[in-house]
Amino acid sequence: EIQKALDENPCLEIPEGVFKHGRLVLKHQGQIIRGKGRGISVLYCPTGYSITNFSGADSDPVGADWVGNPTLEKLTLRGGFTHTDDFSPPANSWASATGRSKTFTTTGVNAGLRLKRCYPYTLNEVNIENFHRGIYASAAALGRFNNFEISACQYGMYGENGAVWGEAAWQVTTHRWSQGRFKNCWIGIGGSDYVQCQVDKKTVDFEPCNSGISVLNGGDNVWSGYFELCSEGIYRDGVDMGHDVIEDPFFAGSPGAFWGSGDSILLDSG
């Protein structure tokens, strides 16, 4: 019934309640899904992808069904993935030199919002919880996250380029996160190929996470945030460090505040 409503309405209002569903495919350019509030309007997808902008398999090329410019507002996306890991130190401290290898048990990949070559897109007053990957973006641009919380996910945000379906030049570009929180995630923002993305200084919390931000390759990003009880706040490694800026982050009780390698990291204490 929800899919039918999405097919027929470019702006779909989700009423108060918890609505169990399978994979929902966006069918309209500029699709809007708006609820009554976080924790009030809940879309519950126990397995698989909750919302996608394509109808085929992950390995399929982006076809005519691809849609862009979706907006999610004032709702919660809830999955069926659960874990009992405590990522706060000292139990999982980088100081022990084993913090990054902490096991996170999962079976399969599911995601709250799964996007391919999507631009732009907006999340405003949205909670995403209990997914393997809260946001899973392959080759996406102009993602805007405002007043959000992503919690109890292996990856709060997972990015990658589009090489799997022949678009290797497409990366995760010009995203911005503001006024939000990554909570109890193994990695808050992770994956690879982020370019010209920005976490707003001291308006985004990572508490606790094994790694607040841990990305490979890409470049020209501005990473910041408030890192509380993370085993490591920011981890950067890869052959192309890409002139990233670490701008005035704040680490509270994080034994591994920053760890990285490469010649193109610039630290700015603000």
CSV table of C-alpha atoms in Angstrom, one decimal:
chain,number,residue,atom,x,y,z
A,1,GLU,CA,0.0,0.0,0.0
A,2,ILE,CA,2.9,2.4,0.8
A,3,GLN,CA,4.5,1.6,-2.6
A,4,LYS,CA,1.2,2.2,-4.4
A,5,ALA,CA,0.9,5.6,-2.6
A,6,LEU,CA,4.5,6.5,-3.6
A,7,ASP,CA,3.7,5.6,-7.3
A,8,GLU,CA,0.7,7.9,-7.3
A,9,ASN,CA,1.9,10.8,-5.2
A,10,PRO,CA,5.1,12.9,-5.6
A,11,CYS,CA,4.5,14.2,-2.1
A,12,LEU,CA,3.6,11.4,0.4
A,13,GLU,CA,2.4,12.2,3.9
A,14,ILE,CA,3.1,9.5,6.5
A,15,PRO,CA,0.6,9.6,9.4
A,16,GLU,CA,1.3,8.8,13.0
A,17,GLY,CA,2.2,5.2,13.7
A,18,VAL,CA,4.6,2.4,12.8
A,19,PHE,CA,4.3,1.0,9.3
A,20,LYS,CA,6.0,-2.2,8.4
A,21,HIS,CA,7.1,-2.5,4.7
A,22,GLY,CA,9.4,-4.1,2.3
A,23,ARG,CA,11.6,-2.2,-0.2
A,24,LEU,CA,10.1,1.1,-1.3
A,25,VAL,CA,11.2,2.4,-4.7
A,26,LEU,CA,11.0,6.2,-5.3
A,27,LYS,CA,9.1,6.8,-8.6
A,28,HIS,CA,9.0,10.6,-8.9
A,29,GLN,CA,11.8,13.1,-9.5
A,30,GLY,CA,11.8,15.4,-6.5
A,31,GLN,CA,9.9,12.8,-4.4
A,32,ILE,CA,9.0,14.0,-0.9
A,33,ILE,CA,8.2,11.7,2.0
A,34,ARG,CA,7.0,13.7,5.0
A,35,GLY,CA,5.9,12.4,8.4
A,36,LYS,CA,4.4,14.0,11.6
A,37,GLY,CA,7.7,13.9,13.4
A,38,ARG,CA,10.7,11.7,14.4
A,39,GLY,CA,9.5,8.8,16.5
A,40,ILE,CA,5.9,9.6,15.6
A,41,SER,CA,5.8,8.5,11.9
A,42,VAL,CA,8.0,5.3,11.6
A,43,LEU,CA,8.7,3.3,8.5
A,44,TYR,CA,9.8,-0.1,9.7
A,45,CYS,CA,11.7,-2.4,7.3
A,46,PRO,CA,13.1,-5.4,9.2
A,47,THR,CA,15.2,-6.8,6.3
A,48,GLY,CA,16.7,-5.4,3.0
A,49,TYR,CA,16.6,-1.8,1.8
A,50,SER,CA,14.0,0.5,3.2
A,51,ILE,CA,14.0,3.2,0.5
A,52,THR,CA,15.8,3.2,-2.8
A,53,ASN,CA,15.9,5.4,-5.9
A,54,PHE,CA,16.3,2.4,-8.3
A,55,SER,CA,14.3,-0.8,-8.8
A,56,GLY,CA,17.0,-3.2,-10.0
A,57,ALA,CA,19.7,-5.1,-8.2
A,58,ASP,CA,22.9,-3.5,-6.8
A,59,SER,CA,24.9,-4.9,-9.8
A,60,ASP,CA,22.5,-3.4,-12.4
A,61,PRO,CA,23.3,-0.3,-14.3
A,62,VAL,CA,21.3,2.8,-13.5
A,63,GLY,CA,18.4,2.7,-16.0
A,64,ALA,CA,15.4,4.8,-16.9
A,65,ASP,CA,13.9,4.2,-13.5
A,66,TRP,CA,16.6,6.2,-11.7
A,67,VAL,CA,15.2,9.2,-9.8
A,68,GLY,CA,16.9,12.1,-8.0
A,69,ASN,CA,16.2,15.0,-5.7
A,70,PRO,CA,14.3,13.0,-2.9
A,71,THR,CA,13.5,14.7,0.4
A,72,LEU,CA,12.7,12.9,3.7
A,73,GLU,CA,11.3,15.0,6.5
A,74,LYS,CA,10.0,14.5,10.0
A,75,LEU,CA,10.1,10.7,10.3
A,76,THR,CA,12.0,7.7,11.5
A,77,LEU,CA,13.4,4.9,9.3
A,78,ARG,CA,13.8,1.8,11.5
A,79,GLY,CA,15.4,-1.5,10.5
A,80,GLY,CA,15.6,-4.9,12.1
A,81,PHE,CA,19.3,-5.0,12.7
A,82,THR,CA,20.4,-5.0,16.3
A,83,HIS,CA,23.7,-5.3,18.1
A,84,THR,CA,25.0,-5.2,21.7
A,85,ASP,CA,28.4,-3.7,21.2
A,86,ASP,CA,29.6,-1.0,23.5
A,87,PHE,CA,31.9,1.2,21.4
A,88,SER,CA,32.9,3.5,24.2
A,89,PRO,CA,36.4,3.3,25.7
A,90,PRO,CA,38.2,1.8,27.6
A,91,ALA,CA,36.5,-1.4,26.6
A,92,ASN,CA,37.4,-0.8,22.9
A,93,SER,CA,40.2,1.7,23.2
A,94,TRP,CA,42.5,2.7,20.4
A,95,ALA,CA,45.2,3.0,23.1
A,96,SER,CA,45.2,-0.8,23.3
A,97,ALA,CA,46.3,-0.9,19.6
A,98,THR,CA,43.4,-3.2,18.7
A,99,GLY,CA,40.5,-0.7,18.6
A,100,ARG,CA,40.0,-0.6,14.9
A,101,SER,CA,39.7,-4.4,14.5
A,102,LYS,CA,36.7,-4.8,16.9
A,103,THR,CA,34.3,-7.3,15.5
A,104,PHE,CA,30.9,-6.1,14.5
A,105,THR,CA,28.6,-9.1,13.8
A,106,THR,CA,26.2,-8.8,10.9
A,107,THR,CA,24.5,-10.9,8.3
A,108,GLY,CA,24.0,-9.3,4.9
A,109,VAL,CA,23.7,-5.7,4.0
A,110,ASN,CA,20.5,-3.7,4.6
A,111,ALA,CA,20.1,0.0,4.5
A,112,GLY,CA,17.7,2.8,5.5
A,113,LEU,CA,18.3,4.8,2.4
A,114,ARG,CA,20.0,3.2,-0.6
A,115,LEU,CA,21.0,5.6,-3.4
A,116,LYS,CA,22.7,5.2,-6.7
A,117,ARG,CA,23.9,8.3,-8.6
A,118,CYS,CA,21.5,10.5,-6.8
A,119,TYR,CA,21.7,14.2,-6.7
A,120,PRO,CA,20.7,16.2,-4.8
A,121,TYR,CA,18.9,14.7,-1.8
A,122,THR,CA,17.9,16.1,1.6
A,123,LEU,CA,17.2,14.6,5.0
A,124,ASN,CA,15.6,17.1,7.5
A,125,GLU,CA,14.5,16.0,11.0
A,126,VAL,CA,15.0,12.3,10.2
A,127,ASN,CA,16.1,9.5,12.5
A,128,ILE,CA,17.6,6.3,11.0
A,129,GLU,CA,18.1,3.4,13.3
A,130,ASN,CA,19.0,-0.3,13.4
A,131,PHE,CA,20.4,-0.8,9.9
A,132,HIS,CA,23.7,-2.3,8.7
A,133,ARG,CA,24.1,1.0,6.8
A,134,GLY,CA,22.0,3.9,7.7
A,135,ILE,CA,22.7,5.7,4.4
A,136,TYR,CA,24.3,3.7,1.6
A,137,ALA,CA,25.3,6.0,-1.3
A,138,SER,CA,27.0,5.0,-4.5
A,139,ALA,CA,28.0,8.0,-6.5
A,140,ALA,CA,25.8,10.7,-4.9
A,141,ALA,CA,26.1,14.5,-4.8
A,142,LEU,CA,24.7,17.4,-2.8
A,143,GLY,CA,23.4,15.4,0.1
A,144,ARG,CA,22.1,17.6,2.9
A,145,PHE,CA,21.6,16.3,6.4
A,146,ASN,CA,19.9,18.7,8.9
A,147,ASN,CA,18.7,17.9,12.4
A,148,PHE,CA,19.3,14.2,12.1
A,149,GLU,CA,20.2,11.2,14.2
A,150,ILE,CA,21.7,7.9,12.8
A,151,SER,CA,22.0,5.3,15.5
A,152,ALA,CA,22.8,1.6,16.1
A,153,CYS,CA,24.1,1.0,12.6
A,154,GLN,CA,27.4,-0.6,11.5
A,155,TYR,CA,27.9,2.4,9.2
A,156,GLY,CA,25.9,5.5,9.9
A,157,MET,CA,26.8,6.7,6.4
A,158,TYR,CA,28.6,4.5,3.8
A,159,GLY,CA,29.8,6.0,0.6
A,160,GLU,CA,31.5,4.6,-2.5
A,161,ASN,CA,32.0,5.4,-6.2
A,162,GLY,CA,29.9,4.0,-8.9
A,163,ALA,CA,32.4,1.6,-10.5
A,164,VAL,CA,30.1,-1.4,-9.8
A,165,TRP,CA,27.8,-0.3,-12.6
A,166,GLY,CA,30.3,1.4,-14.9
A,167,GLU,CA,30.4,4.9,-13.4
A,168,ALA,CA,33.8,4.9,-11.7
A,169,ALA,CA,34.2,8.6,-12.1
A,170,TRP,CA,31.1,9.3,-10.0
A,171,GLN,CA,32.0,9.8,-6.3
A,172,VAL,CA,30.3,10.9,-3.1
A,173,THR,CA,30.6,14.7,-3.5
A,174,THR,CA,29.6,18.0,-1.8
A,175,HIS,CA,27.7,16.4,1.1
A,176,ARG,CA,27.1,18.4,4.2
A,177,TRP,CA,26.1,17.3,7.7
A,178,SER,CA,24.8,19.8,10.3
A,179,GLN,CA,22.9,19.8,13.6
A,180,GLY,CA,22.9,16.0,14.0
A,181,ARG,CA,24.3,12.9,15.7
A,182,PHE,CA,25.9,9.5,14.9
A,183,LYS,CA,25.3,7.4,17.9
A,184,ASN,CA,26.5,3.9,18.8
A,185,CYS,CA,27.7,3.1,15.3
A,186,TRP,CA,30.8,1.1,14.5
A,187,ILE,CA,31.7,3.9,12.0
A,188,GLY,CA,29.8,7.2,11.8
A,189,ILE,CA,30.9,8.3,8.3
A,190,GLY,CA,32.8,5.6,6.4
A,191,GLY,CA,33.6,4.0,3.0
A,192,SER,CA,35.5,5.8,0.3
A,193,ASP,CA,35.7,8.4,-2.4
A,194,TYR,CA,34.3,11.4,-0.6
A,195,VAL,CA,35.1,14.7,-2.3
A,196,GLN,CA,34.4,18.2,-1.2
A,197,CYS,CA,32.2,17.1,1.7
A,198,GLN,CA,31.9,18.9,5.0
A,199,VAL,CA,30.9,18.1,8.6
A,200,ASP,CA,29.9,21.3,10.3
A,201,LYS,CA,32.2,22.3,13.1
A,202,LYS,CA,30.9,21.4,16.5
A,203,THR,CA,27.3,20.8,15.4
A,204,VAL,CA,27.6,17.1,14.7
A,205,ASP,CA,28.2,14.6,17.5
A,206,PHE,CA,29.7,11.2,17.3
A,207,GLU,CA,28.9,9.4,20.6
A,208,PRO,CA,30.1,6.8,21.1
A,209,CYS,CA,31.4,5.2,17.9
A,210,ASN,CA,34.4,2.9,17.3
A,211,SER,CA,35.5,5.4,14.7
A,212,GLY,CA,33.6,8.7,14.2
A,213,ILE,CA,34.9,9.3,10.7
A,214,SER,CA,37.0,6.7,8.8
A,215,VAL,CA,37.2,7.1,5.0
A,216,LEU,CA,39.6,6.0,2.3
A,217,ASN,CA,40.7,8.1,-0.7
A,218,GLY,CA,38.7,11.0,-2.0
A,219,GLY,CA,39.9,14.5,-1.0
A,220,ASP,CA,39.2,18.2,-0.4
A,221,ASN,CA,36.9,17.4,2.5
A,222,VAL,CA,36.5,19.3,5.7
A,223,TRP,CA,36.1,17.0,8.7
A,224,SER,CA,35.1,18.2,12.1
A,225,GLY,CA,32.6,17.4,14.8
A,226,TYR,CA,32.3,16.6,18.5
A,227,PHE,CA,33.7,13.2,19.3
A,228,GLU,CA,32.6,11.8,22.7
A,229,LEU,CA,33.8,8.4,24.0
A,230,CYS,CA,34.9,7.2,20.5
A,231,SER,CA,37.7,4.6,20.3
A,232,GLU,CA,39.1,7.0,17.7
A,233,GLY,CA,37.6,10.2,16.5
A,234,ILE,CA,39.0,10.5,13.0
A,235,TYR,CA,40.9,7.9,11.1
A,236,ARG,CA,42.3,8.7,7.6
A,237,ASP,CA,44.3,6.2,5.5
A,238,GLY,CA,44.8,5.7,1.8
A,239,VAL,CA,47.1,6.4,-1.1
A,240,ASP,CA,45.3,9.6,-2.0
A,241,MET,CA,44.7,11.8,1.0
A,242,GLY,CA,43.5,14.6,-1.2
A,243,HIS,CA,44.2,17.7,0.9
A,244,ASP,CA,41.5,17.0,3.5
A,245,VAL,CA,41.2,19.5,6.3
A,246,ILE,CA,40.6,18.5,9.9
A,247,GLU,CA,39.0,21.6,11.2
A,248,ASP,CA,38.8,22.3,15.0
A,249,PRO,CA,37.3,19.0,16.1
A,250,PHE,CA,36.6,18.4,19.8
A,251,PHE,CA,37.5,15.1,21.5
A,252,ALA,CA,35.9,14.3,24.8
A,253,GLY,CA,37.1,11.0,26.4
A,254,SER,CA,38.3,9.6,23.1
A,255,PRO,CA,41.7,7.9,23.6
A,256,GLY,CA,42.5,7.8,19.9
A,257,ALA,CA,41.6,11.4,18.9
A,258,PHE,CA,43.2,11.3,15.4
A,259,TRP,CA,45.0,8.7,13.5
A,260,GLY,CA,46.1,8.9,9.8
A,261,SER,CA,48.8,8.7,7.2
A,262,GLY,CA,49.6,10.4,4.0
A,263,ASP,CA,51.3,13.7,3.0
A,264,SER,CA,48.2,15.7,2.2
A,265,ILE,CA,46.5,16.0,5.6
A,266,LEU,CA,46.2,19.5,7.0
A,267,LEU,CA,45.4,19.9,10.6
A,268,ASP,CA,43.7,23.1,11.6
A,269,SER,CA,43.1,23.7,15.3
A,270,GLY,CA,40.8,26.6,14.5
